[in-house]
């Protein structure tokens, strides 16, 4: 019998990463669930125990190349293969040009863009060996810029552009590249932005617009229209399991309709059809 396929997932302390780790293990993947702080793995362990599955929980901070290399090398040393990576780790940021320092924006890029590159670079030689899959959770904000999300959307646009460019090249070596685009998901994402509603809005030219944006966002997350992390994880599983996954996979009809206001090529197949021919 051949060894089970092995997937490494980043950012599994909560939300979509946690739900994907559970879904992957339940689907028979050997699942390496990574966290930047393994002391935060209690929820993950409990979720795994509740459904009677085993996870291999390891440390990985996407912004730390040493930590990324140690995790990927460890997987290869222990299992001899890596069949898929899910770049899920990410963090939101609320701000606008005049209120964000360049250092703030760099930090957003470190986690959401360079973090994805760190993990993907370390993994790709091993994914080539298995004709594996490189899946990255981006956002509808990787297609449509949203108010007070300039830095976050810029990072997600950057990831989408990077992966859209890489996809035809990686495919020549048998590696499939996909991005998964959620809309609102009821995870720890909003809490982890760390924005204090009481003190965060200061009196400046942007405060009225920011208040309106926050009111709308809070309502969107409170009125039940946000997806569950488990629903969003189903789209990640499609990218891992489909025979020929699309380049772009939205996690909901809402996300598909929203990006459809801007993209005629919602699943990316038209663009991939053109660019793949350039390297085929
Ligand atoms: P979440 O519950 O906040 O989960 C984010 C995960 O990323 C956490 O496990 C967090 O770990 C981890 N993380 C942050 N920085 C990291 C780092 N430097 N190294 C490793 N892990 C790190 O939010 P989520 O909604 O599940 O987010 C998952 C992905 O979906 C993100 O890429 C996010 O941008 C994207 N997304 C979310 C939404 C939404 O509405 N929730 C919408 C569109 C896209 P800690 O616990 O240590 O902070």
PDB file of C-alpha atoms and ligand atoms in Angstrom:
ATOM      1  CA  UNK A   1       0.000   0.000   0.000  1.00  0.00           C
ATOM      2  CA  UNK A   2       1.339   3.452  -0.840  1.00  0.00           C
ATOM      3  CA  UNK A   3       1.848   6.056   1.914  1.00  0.00           C
ATOM      4  CA  UNK A   4      -1.019   8.519   2.385  1.00  0.00           C
ATOM      5  CA  UNK A   5      -0.705  11.856   0.649  1.00  0.00           C
ATOM      6  CA  UNK A   6       0.670  14.541   2.913  1.00  0.00           C
ATOM      7  CA  UNK A   7      -0.578  18.135   3.174  1.00  0.00           C
ATOM      8  CA  UNK A   8       0.962  20.977   5.177  1.00  0.00           C
ATOM      9  CA  UNK A   9      -1.413  23.781   6.204  1.00  0.00           C
ATOM     10  CA  UNK A  10      -0.368  27.127   7.707  1.00  0.00           C
ATOM     11  CA  UNK A  11      -2.282  29.116  10.320  1.00  0.00           C
ATOM     12  CA  UNK A  12      -4.373  26.341  11.879  1.00  0.00           C
ATOM     13  CA  UNK A  13      -5.006  27.835  15.336  1.00  0.00           C
ATOM     14  CA  UNK A  14      -8.497  28.955  14.269  1.00  0.00           C
ATOM     15  CA  UNK A  15     -10.868  29.639  11.405  1.00  0.00           C
ATOM     16  CA  UNK A  16     -10.385  28.351   7.867  1.00  0.00           C
ATOM     17  CA  UNK A  17      -6.988  26.773   8.625  1.00  0.00           C
ATOM     18  CA  UNK A  18      -8.341  24.782  11.553  1.00  0.00           C
ATOM     19  CA  UNK A  19     -11.413  23.695   9.571  1.00  0.00           C
ATOM     20  CA  UNK A  20      -9.253  22.716   6.584  1.00  0.00           C
ATOM     21  CA  UNK A  21      -6.945  20.642   8.795  1.00  0.00           C
ATOM     22  CA  UNK A  22      -9.932  18.718  10.133  1.00  0.00           C
ATOM     23  CA  UNK A  23     -11.496  18.284   6.671  1.00  0.00           C
ATOM     24  CA  UNK A  24      -8.215  17.133   5.112  1.00  0.00           C
ATOM     25  CA  UNK A  25      -7.519  14.578   7.842  1.00  0.00           C
ATOM     26  CA  UNK A  26     -11.094  13.290   7.582  1.00  0.00           C
ATOM     27  CA  UNK A  27     -10.572  12.868   3.826  1.00  0.00           C
ATOM     28  CA  UNK A  28      -7.548  10.640   4.420  1.00  0.00           C
ATOM     29  CA  UNK A  29      -4.706  13.130   4.020  1.00  0.00           C
ATOM     30  CA  UNK A  30      -1.773  12.872   6.408  1.00  0.00           C
ATOM     31  CA  UNK A  31      -2.247  16.372   7.761  1.00  0.00           C
ATOM     32  CA  UNK A  32       0.552  18.533   9.099  1.00  0.00           C
ATOM     33  CA  UNK A  33      -1.275  21.374  10.845  1.00  0.00           C
ATOM     34  CA  UNK A  34       1.107  24.223  11.569  1.00  0.00           C
ATOM     35  CA  UNK A  35       0.829  27.215  13.899  1.00  0.00           C
ATOM     36  CA  UNK A  36       3.202  30.042  14.660  1.00  0.00           C
ATOM     37  CA  UNK A  37       2.614  29.382  18.371  1.00  0.00           C
ATOM     38  CA  UNK A  38       1.901  25.750  19.227  1.00  0.00           C
ATOM     39  CA  UNK A  39       0.688  26.859  22.674  1.00  0.00           C
ATOM     40  CA  UNK A  40      -2.425  28.025  20.779  1.00  0.00           C
ATOM     41  CA  UNK A  41      -3.262  24.519  19.519  1.00  0.00           C
ATOM     42  CA  UNK A  42      -5.919  23.653  22.139  1.00  0.00           C
ATOM     43  CA  UNK A  43      -8.889  24.418  19.865  1.00  0.00           C
ATOM     44  CA  UNK A  44      -7.316  22.431  17.052  1.00  0.00           C
ATOM     45  CA  UNK A  45      -6.601  19.450  19.308  1.00  0.00           C
ATOM     46  CA  UNK A  46     -10.138  19.509  20.672  1.00  0.00           C
ATOM     47  CA  UNK A  47     -11.674  19.733  17.183  1.00  0.00           C
ATOM     48  CA  UNK A  48      -9.559  16.744  16.097  1.00  0.00           C
ATOM     49  CA  UNK A  49     -10.451  14.742  19.202  1.00  0.00           C
ATOM     50  CA  UNK A  50     -14.175  15.526  18.728  1.00  0.00           C
ATOM     51  CA  UNK A  51     -14.164  13.778  15.351  1.00  0.00           C
ATOM     52  CA  UNK A  52     -11.562  11.139  16.245  1.00  0.00           C
ATOM     53  CA  UNK A  53      -8.832  12.099  13.807  1.00  0.00           C
ATOM     54  CA  UNK A  54      -5.076  12.467  14.122  1.00  0.00           C
ATOM     55  CA  UNK A  55      -3.145  15.581  13.218  1.00  0.00           C
ATOM     56  CA  UNK A  56       0.578  16.185  13.207  1.00  0.00           C
ATOM     57  CA  UNK A  57       0.846  19.620  14.849  1.00  0.00           C
ATOM     58  CA  UNK A  58       4.043  21.590  14.185  1.00  0.00           C
ATOM     59  CA  UNK A  59       5.424  25.098  14.609  1.00  0.00           C
ATOM     60  CA  UNK A  60       5.655  27.358  11.545  1.00  0.00           C
ATOM     61  CA  UNK A  61       5.728  31.148  11.445  1.00  0.00           C
ATOM     62  CA  UNK A  62       5.315  32.170   7.802  1.00  0.00           C
ATOM     63  CA  UNK A  63       7.416  35.316   8.342  1.00  0.00           C
ATOM     64  CA  UNK A  64      10.403  33.343   9.655  1.00  0.00           C
ATOM     65  CA  UNK A  65      12.343  31.515   6.915  1.00  0.00           C
ATOM     66  CA  UNK A  66      14.176  29.354   9.477  1.00  0.00           C
ATOM     67  CA  UNK A  67      10.905  28.192  10.973  1.00  0.00           C
ATOM     68  CA  UNK A  68       9.459  27.492   7.498  1.00  0.00           C
ATOM     69  CA  UNK A  69      12.520  25.462   6.446  1.00  0.00           C
ATOM     70  CA  UNK A  70      12.493  23.481   9.701  1.00  0.00           C
ATOM     71  CA  UNK A  71       8.826  22.564   9.255  1.00  0.00           C
ATOM     72  CA  UNK A  72       9.143  21.555   5.583  1.00  0.00           C
ATOM     73  CA  UNK A  73      12.433  19.668   6.140  1.00  0.00           C
ATOM     74  CA  UNK A  74      10.868  17.907   9.126  1.00  0.00           C
ATOM     75  CA  UNK A  75       7.919  16.713   7.047  1.00  0.00           C
ATOM     76  CA  UNK A  76      10.243  15.330   4.374  1.00  0.00           C
ATOM     77  CA  UNK A  77      12.472  13.671   6.995  1.00  0.00           C
ATOM     78  CA  UNK A  78       9.480  12.029   8.682  1.00  0.00           C
ATOM     79  CA  UNK A  79       7.210  11.164   5.754  1.00  0.00           C
ATOM     80  CA  UNK A  80       9.456  11.358   2.710  1.00  0.00           C
ATOM     81  CA  UNK A  81       6.912  13.311   0.693  1.00  0.00           C
ATOM     82  CA  UNK A  82       4.838  16.458   0.495  1.00  0.00           C
ATOM     83  CA  UNK A  83       1.829  16.384  -1.815  1.00  0.00           C
ATOM     84  CA  UNK A  84       0.159  19.695  -1.065  1.00  0.00           C
ATOM     85  CA  UNK A  85       0.549  22.964   0.773  1.00  0.00           C
ATOM     86  CA  UNK A  86      -2.263  25.223   1.882  1.00  0.00           C
ATOM     87  CA  UNK A  87      -1.035  28.780   2.424  1.00  0.00           C
ATOM     88  CA  UNK A  88      -3.834  29.815   4.740  1.00  0.00           C
ATOM     89  CA  UNK A  89      -2.123  32.005   7.359  1.00  0.00           C
ATOM     90  CA  UNK A  90      -3.019  35.646   7.005  1.00  0.00           C
ATOM     91  CA  UNK A  91      -4.043  38.688   8.983  1.00  0.00           C
ATOM     92  CA  UNK A  92      -6.321  41.628   8.283  1.00  0.00           C
ATOM     93  CA  UNK A  93      -5.464  45.259   8.796  1.00  0.00           C
ATOM     94  CA  UNK A  94      -7.677  48.328   8.960  1.00  0.00           C
ATOM     95  CA  UNK A  95      -6.180  51.628   7.898  1.00  0.00           C
ATOM     96  CA  UNK A  96      -5.799  54.154   5.124  1.00  0.00           C
ATOM     97  CA  UNK A  97      -2.894  55.865   3.398  1.00  0.00           C
ATOM     98  CA  UNK A  98      -2.525  58.875   5.679  1.00  0.00           C
ATOM     99  CA  UNK A  99      -3.049  56.874   8.864  1.00  0.00           C
ATOM    100  CA  UNK A 100      -0.827  53.894   8.074  1.00  0.00           C
ATOM    101  CA  UNK A 101       2.938  54.204   8.309  1.00  0.00           C
ATOM    102  CA  UNK A 102       4.980  52.510   5.597  1.00  0.00           C
ATOM    103  CA  UNK A 103       6.172  50.162   8.350  1.00  0.00           C
ATOM    104  CA  UNK A 104       2.517  49.181   9.014  1.00  0.00           C
ATOM    105  CA  UNK A 105       2.032  48.357   5.336  1.00  0.00           C
ATOM    106  CA  UNK A 106       5.317  46.407   5.184  1.00  0.00           C
ATOM    107  CA  UNK A 107       4.145  44.310   8.130  1.00  0.00           C
ATOM    108  CA  UNK A 108       0.875  43.484   6.333  1.00  0.00           C
ATOM    109  CA  UNK A 109       2.914  42.468   3.261  1.00  0.00           C
ATOM    110  CA  UNK A 110       5.300  40.377   5.423  1.00  0.00           C
ATOM    111  CA  UNK A 111       2.505  38.135   6.665  1.00  0.00           C
ATOM    112  CA  UNK A 112       0.109  38.060   3.713  1.00  0.00           C
ATOM    113  CA  UNK A 113       2.513  38.183   0.763  1.00  0.00           C
ATOM    114  CA  UNK A 114       6.122  37.356   1.717  1.00  0.00           C
ATOM    115  CA  UNK A 115       4.845  34.712   4.147  1.00  0.00           C
ATOM    116  CA  UNK A 116       3.142  32.936   1.239  1.00  0.00           C
ATOM    117  CA  UNK A 117       6.355  33.171  -0.791  1.00  0.00           C
ATOM    118  CA  UNK A 118       8.496  31.811   2.058  1.00  0.00           C
ATOM    119  CA  UNK A 119       6.346  28.709   2.411  1.00  0.00           C
ATOM    120  CA  UNK A 120       5.817  28.192  -1.330  1.00  0.00           C
ATOM    121  CA  UNK A 121       9.565  28.457  -2.104  1.00  0.00           C
ATOM    122  CA  UNK A 122      10.439  25.904   0.560  1.00  0.00           C
ATOM    123  CA  UNK A 123       7.704  23.527  -0.577  1.00  0.00           C
ATOM    124  CA  UNK A 124       7.954  23.691  -4.368  1.00  0.00           C
ATOM    125  CA  UNK A 125      10.890  21.274  -4.868  1.00  0.00           C
ATOM    126  CA  UNK A 126       8.949  18.651  -2.897  1.00  0.00           C
ATOM    127  CA  UNK A 127       5.672  19.414  -4.706  1.00  0.00           C
ATOM    128  CA  UNK A 128       7.520  18.919  -8.009  1.00  0.00           C
ATOM    129  CA  UNK A 129       8.558  15.472  -6.821  1.00  0.00           C
ATOM    130  CA  UNK A 130       4.926  14.456  -6.170  1.00  0.00           C
ATOM    131  CA  UNK A 131       3.233  16.495  -8.936  1.00  0.00           C
ATOM    132  CA  UNK A 132       1.491  18.125  -6.012  1.00  0.00           C
ATOM    133  CA  UNK A 133      -0.716  21.136  -5.321  1.00  0.00           C
ATOM    134  CA  UNK A 134      -0.010  24.639  -4.110  1.00  0.00           C
ATOM    135  CA  UNK A 135      -3.174  26.226  -2.743  1.00  0.00           C
ATOM    136  CA  UNK A 136      -3.336  29.740  -1.314  1.00  0.00           C
ATOM    137  CA  UNK A 137      -6.234  31.297   0.558  1.00  0.00           C
ATOM    138  CA  UNK A 138      -6.476  34.833  -0.768  1.00  0.00           C
ATOM    139  CA  UNK A 139      -9.762  36.780  -0.565  1.00  0.00           C
ATOM    140  CA  UNK A 140     -12.352  38.524  -2.665  1.00  0.00           C
ATOM    141  CA  UNK A 141     -10.108  41.398  -1.520  1.00  0.00           C
ATOM    142  CA  UNK A 142      -7.465  39.928  -3.827  1.00  0.00           C
ATOM    143  CA  UNK A 143      -9.675  40.938  -6.761  1.00  0.00           C
ATOM    144  CA  UNK A 144     -11.639  43.934  -5.485  1.00  0.00           C
ATOM    145  CA  UNK A 145     -10.069  46.661  -3.379  1.00  0.00           C
ATOM    146  CA  UNK A 146     -12.128  47.546  -0.312  1.00  0.00           C
ATOM    147  CA  UNK A 147     -12.264  50.744   1.757  1.00  0.00           C
ATOM    148  CA  UNK A 148      -9.803  50.962   4.663  1.00  0.00           C
ATOM    149  CA  UNK A 149      -8.249  47.684   3.453  1.00  0.00           C
ATOM    150  CA  UNK A 150      -5.646  49.262   1.175  1.00  0.00           C
ATOM    151  CA  UNK A 151      -2.665  47.409   2.627  1.00  0.00           C
ATOM    152  CA  UNK A 152      -4.481  44.081   3.092  1.00  0.00           C
ATOM    153  CA  UNK A 153      -5.999  44.152  -0.422  1.00  0.00           C
ATOM    154  CA  UNK A 154      -2.648  45.200  -1.920  1.00  0.00           C
ATOM    155  CA  UNK A 155      -1.049  42.141  -0.291  1.00  0.00           C
ATOM    156  CA  UNK A 156      -3.834  39.825  -1.498  1.00  0.00           C
ATOM    157  CA  UNK A 157      -3.698  41.357  -5.028  1.00  0.00           C
ATOM    158  CA  UNK A 158       0.052  40.699  -4.937  1.00  0.00           C
ATOM    159  CA  UNK A 159      -0.486  37.056  -3.993  1.00  0.00           C
ATOM    160  CA  UNK A 160      -3.080  36.612  -6.739  1.00  0.00           C
ATOM    161  CA  UNK A 161      -0.795  38.176  -9.361  1.00  0.00           C
ATOM    162  CA  UNK A 162       2.129  36.072  -8.184  1.00  0.00           C
ATOM    163  CA  UNK A 163       0.164  32.819  -8.235  1.00  0.00           C
ATOM    164  CA  UNK A 164      -1.594  33.596 -11.535  1.00  0.00           C
ATOM    165  CA  UNK A 165       1.856  34.092 -13.084  1.00  0.00           C
ATOM    166  CA  UNK A 166       3.362  31.017 -11.422  1.00  0.00           C
ATOM    167  CA  UNK A 167       0.477  28.674 -12.308  1.00  0.00           C
ATOM    168  CA  UNK A 168       1.342  27.975 -15.984  1.00  0.00           C
ATOM    169  CA  UNK A 169       5.058  27.645 -15.141  1.00  0.00           C
ATOM    170  CA  UNK A 170       4.462  25.235 -12.243  1.00  0.00           C
ATOM    171  CA  UNK A 171       2.065  23.238 -14.404  1.00  0.00           C
ATOM    172  CA  UNK A 172       4.858  22.457 -16.897  1.00  0.00           C
ATOM    173  CA  UNK A 173       6.439  20.527 -13.995  1.00  0.00           C
ATOM    174  CA  UNK A 174       3.176  18.912 -12.895  1.00  0.00           C
ATOM    175  CA  UNK A 175       2.329  21.196  -9.957  1.00  0.00           C
ATOM    176  CA  UNK A 176      -1.175  22.641  -9.825  1.00  0.00           C
ATOM    177  CA  UNK A 177      -1.556  26.153  -8.384  1.00  0.00           C
ATOM    178  CA  UNK A 178      -4.897  27.512  -7.137  1.00  0.00           C
ATOM    179  CA  UNK A 179      -6.174  30.445  -5.115  1.00  0.00           C
ATOM    180  CA  UNK A 180      -9.220  30.202  -2.879  1.00  0.00           C
ATOM    181  CA  UNK A 181     -11.232  33.401  -2.476  1.00  0.00           C
ATOM    182  CA  UNK A 182     -13.475  33.740   0.571  1.00  0.00           C
ATOM    183  CA  UNK A 183     -15.890  36.558   1.264  1.00  0.00           C
ATOM    184  CA  UNK A 184     -16.856  37.150   4.906  1.00  0.00           C
ATOM    185  CA  UNK A 185     -16.082  34.131   7.090  1.00  0.00           C
ATOM    186  CA  UNK A 186     -17.026  33.961  10.778  1.00  0.00           C
ATOM    187  CA  UNK A 187     -13.553  33.124  12.104  1.00  0.00           C
ATOM    188  CA  UNK A 188     -11.182  34.977  14.450  1.00  0.00           C
ATOM    189  CA  UNK A 189     -10.173  37.179  11.513  1.00  0.00           C
ATOM    190  CA  UNK A 190     -12.016  40.341  12.616  1.00  0.00           C
ATOM    191  CA  UNK A 191     -10.932  39.966  16.278  1.00  0.00           C
ATOM    192  CA  UNK A 192      -7.345  39.368  15.171  1.00  0.00           C
ATOM    193  CA  UNK A 193      -7.266  42.712  13.354  1.00  0.00           C
ATOM    194  CA  UNK A 194      -7.013  44.083  16.878  1.00  0.00           C
ATOM    195  CA  UNK A 195      -9.037  47.213  16.149  1.00  0.00           C
ATOM    196  CA  UNK A 196     -10.538  48.743  19.291  1.00  0.00           C
ATOM    197  CA  UNK A 197     -14.025  50.017  18.420  1.00  0.00           C
ATOM    198  CA  UNK A 198     -14.023  52.314  21.475  1.00  0.00           C
ATOM    199  CA  UNK A 199     -10.685  54.027  20.929  1.00  0.00           C
ATOM    200  CA  UNK A 200      -9.681  53.120  17.359  1.00  0.00           C
ATOM    201  CA  UNK A 201     -11.630  55.849  15.560  1.00  0.00           C
ATOM    202  CA  UNK A 202      -9.847  59.110  16.143  1.00  0.00           C
ATOM    203  CA  UNK A 203     -11.139  62.514  15.081  1.00  0.00           C
ATOM    204  CA  UNK A 204      -9.610  63.023  11.642  1.00  0.00           C
ATOM    205  CA  UNK A 205     -10.894  63.609   8.090  1.00  0.00           C
ATOM    206  CA  UNK A 206     -11.497  59.861   7.666  1.00  0.00           C
ATOM    207  CA  UNK A 207     -13.380  59.142  10.894  1.00  0.00           C
ATOM    208  CA  UNK A 208     -16.954  59.417   9.495  1.00  0.00           C
ATOM    209  CA  UNK A 209     -16.194  57.139   6.551  1.00  0.00           C
ATOM    210  CA  UNK A 210     -14.382  54.682   8.824  1.00  0.00           C
ATOM    211  CA  UNK A 211     -17.341  54.604  11.222  1.00  0.00           C
ATOM    212  CA  UNK A 212     -19.705  53.835   8.310  1.00  0.00           C
ATOM    213  CA  UNK A 213     -17.369  51.111   7.020  1.00  0.00           C
ATOM    214  CA  UNK A 214     -17.100  49.502  10.450  1.00  0.00           C
ATOM    215  CA  UNK A 215     -20.871  49.623  11.047  1.00  0.00           C
ATOM    216  CA  UNK A 216     -21.447  47.901   7.702  1.00  0.00           C
ATOM    217  CA  UNK A 217     -18.780  45.279   8.380  1.00  0.00           C
ATOM    218  CA  UNK A 218     -20.031  44.511  11.897  1.00  0.00           C
ATOM    219  CA  UNK A 219     -23.548  44.072  10.506  1.00  0.00           C
ATOM    220  CA  UNK A 220     -22.263  41.744   7.776  1.00  0.00           C
ATOM    221  CA  UNK A 221     -20.587  39.543  10.375  1.00  0.00           C
ATOM    222  CA  UNK A 222     -23.541  39.694  12.798  1.00  0.00           C
ATOM    223  CA  UNK A 223     -26.477  39.139  10.399  1.00  0.00           C
ATOM    224  CA  UNK A 224     -25.544  35.536   9.646  1.00  0.00           C
ATOM    225  CA  UNK A 225     -24.426  36.164   6.063  1.00  0.00           C
ATOM    226  CA  UNK A 226     -20.791  35.341   6.916  1.00  0.00           C
ATOM    227  CA  UNK A 227     -19.877  31.763   6.014  1.00  0.00           C
ATOM    228  CA  UNK A 228     -18.684  29.234   8.559  1.00  0.00           C
ATOM    229  CA  UNK A 229     -14.988  28.280   8.387  1.00  0.00           C
ATOM    230  CA  UNK A 230     -16.080  24.705   7.603  1.00  0.00           C
ATOM    231  CA  UNK A 231     -17.962  25.931   4.498  1.00  0.00           C
ATOM    232  CA  UNK A 232     -14.944  27.914   3.357  1.00  0.00           C
ATOM    233  CA  UNK A 233     -12.745  24.854   3.949  1.00  0.00           C
ATOM    234  CA  UNK A 234     -14.854  22.910   1.442  1.00  0.00           C
ATOM    235  CA  UNK A 235     -13.493  25.162  -1.308  1.00  0.00           C
ATOM    236  CA  UNK A 236      -9.937  24.466  -0.129  1.00  0.00           C
ATOM    237  CA  UNK A 237     -10.702  20.747  -0.232  1.00  0.00           C
ATOM    238  CA  UNK A 238     -11.948  21.161  -3.812  1.00  0.00           C
ATOM    239  CA  UNK A 239      -8.562  22.666  -4.708  1.00  0.00           C
ATOM    240  CA  UNK A 240      -6.855  19.692  -3.016  1.00  0.00           C
ATOM    241  CA  UNK A 241      -9.100  16.960  -4.405  1.00  0.00           C
ATOM    242  CA  UNK A 242     -10.569  17.929  -7.796  1.00  0.00           C
ATOM    243  CA  UNK A 243      -8.972  16.153 -10.765  1.00  0.00           C
ATOM    244  CA  UNK A 244      -8.207  19.472 -12.428  1.00  0.00           C
ATOM    245  CA  UNK A 245      -8.859  22.271  -9.946  1.00  0.00           C
ATOM    246  CA  UNK A 246      -9.629  25.722 -11.306  1.00  0.00           C
ATOM    247  CA  UNK A 247      -7.039  28.423 -10.745  1.00  0.00           C
ATOM    248  CA  UNK A 248      -9.619  30.592  -8.891  1.00  0.00           C
ATOM    249  CA  UNK A 249     -12.100  28.989  -6.523  1.00  0.00           C
ATOM    250  CA  UNK A 250     -14.585  31.152  -4.603  1.00  0.00           C
ATOM    251  CA  UNK A 251     -15.912  29.819  -1.314  1.00  0.00           C
ATOM    252  CA  UNK A 252     -19.537  30.935  -1.829  1.00  0.00           C
ATOM    253  CA  UNK A 253     -22.049  32.109  -4.406  1.00  0.00           C
ATOM    254  CA  UNK A 254     -21.792  35.563  -2.838  1.00  0.00           C
ATOM    255  CA  UNK A 255     -17.997  35.619  -3.338  1.00  0.00           C
ATOM    256  CA  UNK A 256     -18.436  34.441  -6.948  1.00  0.00           C
ATOM    257  CA  UNK A 257     -21.030  37.133  -7.682  1.00  0.00           C
ATOM    258  CA  UNK A 258     -18.913  39.817  -5.998  1.00  0.00           C
ATOM    259  CA  UNK A 259     -15.710  39.087  -7.917  1.00  0.00           C
ATOM    260  CA  UNK A 260     -17.906  38.637 -11.016  1.00  0.00           C
ATOM    261  CA  UNK A 261     -18.579  42.389 -10.905  1.00  0.00           C
ATOM    262  CA  UNK A 262     -14.941  42.794 -11.908  1.00  0.00           C
ATOM    263  CA  UNK A 263     -13.755  39.548 -13.505  1.00  0.00           C
ATOM    264  CA  UNK A 264     -15.237  37.975 -16.619  1.00  0.00           C
ATOM    265  CA  UNK A 265     -13.006  34.936 -16.019  1.00  0.00           C
ATOM    266  CA  UNK A 266     -14.210  33.896 -12.541  1.00  0.00           C
ATOM    267  CA  UNK A 267     -12.371  30.567 -12.398  1.00  0.00           C
ATOM    268  CA  UNK A 268      -9.260  31.827 -14.199  1.00  0.00           C
ATOM    269  CA  UNK A 269      -9.489  29.195 -16.947  1.00  0.00           C
ATOM    270  CA  UNK A 270      -9.516  31.714 -19.814  1.00  0.00           C
ATOM    271  CA  UNK A 271      -6.318  33.425 -18.625  1.00  0.00           C
ATOM    272  CA  UNK A 272      -4.629  30.089 -17.855  1.00  0.00           C
ATOM    273  CA  UNK A 273      -5.647  28.810 -21.279  1.00  0.00           C
ATOM    274  CA  UNK A 274      -3.802  31.706 -22.915  1.00  0.00           C
ATOM    275  CA  UNK A 275      -0.689  31.849 -20.678  1.00  0.00           C
ATOM    276  CA  UNK A 276      -0.203  28.078 -20.370  1.00  0.00           C
ATOM    277  CA  UNK A 277       0.228  27.975 -24.167  1.00  0.00           C
ATOM    278  CA  UNK A 278       3.209  30.374 -23.837  1.00  0.00           C
ATOM    279  CA  UNK A 279       5.237  27.785 -21.909  1.00  0.00           C
ATOM    280  CA  UNK A 280       3.801  24.549 -23.259  1.00  0.00           C
TER     281      UNK A 280
HETATM  282  P1  LIG B   1      -8.180  33.621  11.595  1.00  0.00           P
HETATM  283  O1  LIG B   1      -9.161  32.812  12.371  1.00  0.00           O
HETATM  284  O2  LIG B   1      -7.687  34.914  12.178  1.00  0.00           O
HETATM  285  O3  LIG B   1      -6.945  32.698  11.215  1.00  0.00           O
HETATM  286  C1  LIG B   1      -5.758  33.226  10.713  1.00  0.00           C
HETATM  287  C2  LIG B   1      -4.643  32.267  11.026  1.00  0.00           C
HETATM  288  O4  LIG B   1      -3.416  32.793  10.500  1.00  0.00           O
HETATM  289  C3  LIG B   1      -4.436  32.077  12.530  1.00  0.00           C
HETATM  290  O5  LIG B   1      -4.174  30.724  12.774  1.00  0.00           O
HETATM  291  C4  LIG B   1      -3.187  32.922  12.800  1.00  0.00           C
HETATM  292  O6  LIG B   1      -2.418  32.467  13.903  1.00  0.00           O
HETATM  293  C5  LIG B   1      -2.424  32.661  11.507  1.00  0.00           C
HETATM  294  N1  LIG B   1      -1.293  33.544  11.353  1.00  0.00           N
HETATM  295  C6  LIG B   1      -1.243  34.902  11.406  1.00  0.00           C
HETATM  296  N2  LIG B   1       0.026  35.314  11.239  1.00  0.00           N
HETATM  297  C7  LIG B   1       0.798  34.200  11.102  1.00  0.00           C
HETATM  298  C8  LIG B   1       2.165  33.965  10.910  1.00  0.00           C
HETATM  299  N3  LIG B   1       3.059  34.966  10.850  1.00  0.00           N
HETATM  300  N4  LIG B   1       2.600  32.685  10.782  1.00  0.00           N
HETATM  301  C9  LIG B   1       1.742  31.653  10.840  1.00  0.00           C
HETATM  302  N5  LIG B   1       0.422  31.813  11.065  1.00  0.00           N
HETATM  303  C10 LIG B   1      -0.045  33.084  11.185  1.00  0.00           C
HETATM  304  O7  LIG B   1      -8.812  34.050  10.187  1.00  0.00           O
HETATM  305  P2  LIG B   1      -9.331  33.177   8.938  1.00  0.00           P
HETATM  306  O8  LIG B   1     -10.540  33.846   8.462  1.00  0.00           O
HETATM  307  O9  LIG B   1      -9.382  31.724   9.258  1.00  0.00           O
HETATM  308  O10 LIG B   1      -8.160  33.497   7.884  1.00  0.00           O
HETATM  309  C11 LIG B   1      -7.592  32.494   7.068  1.00  0.00           C
HETATM  310  C12 LIG B   1      -7.264  33.095   5.709  1.00  0.00           C
HETATM  311  O11 LIG B   1      -8.477  33.517   5.085  1.00  0.00           O
HETATM  312  C13 LIG B   1      -6.365  34.330   5.775  1.00  0.00           C
HETATM  313  O12 LIG B   1      -5.405  34.264   4.745  1.00  0.00           O
HETATM  314  C14 LIG B   1      -7.332  35.484   5.528  1.00  0.00           C
HETATM  315  O13 LIG B   1      -6.699  36.592   4.954  1.00  0.00           O
HETATM  316  C15 LIG B   1      -8.324  34.822   4.580  1.00  0.00           C
HETATM  317  N6  LIG B   1      -9.646  35.458   4.502  1.00  0.00           N
HETATM  318  C16 LIG B   1     -10.465  35.553   5.587  1.00  0.00           C
HETATM  319  C17 LIG B   1     -11.702  36.164   5.469  1.00  0.00           C
HETATM  320  C18 LIG B   1     -12.661  36.303   6.626  1.00  0.00           C
HETATM  321  O14 LIG B   1     -13.670  37.023   6.502  1.00  0.00           O
HETATM  322  N7  LIG B   1     -12.439  35.626   7.727  1.00  0.00           N
HETATM  323  C19 LIG B   1     -12.106  36.662   4.229  1.00  0.00           C
HETATM  324  C20 LIG B   1     -11.261  36.563   3.131  1.00  0.00           C
HETATM  325  C21 LIG B   1     -10.029  35.937   3.276  1.00  0.00           C
HETATM  326  P3  LIG B   1      -2.472  33.151  15.364  1.00  0.00           P
HETATM  327  O15 LIG B   1      -3.579  32.482  16.076  1.00  0.00           O
HETATM  328  O16 LIG B   1      -1.128  32.839  15.946  1.00  0.00           O
HETATM  329  O17 LIG B   1      -2.694  34.622  15.148  1.00  0.00           O
END
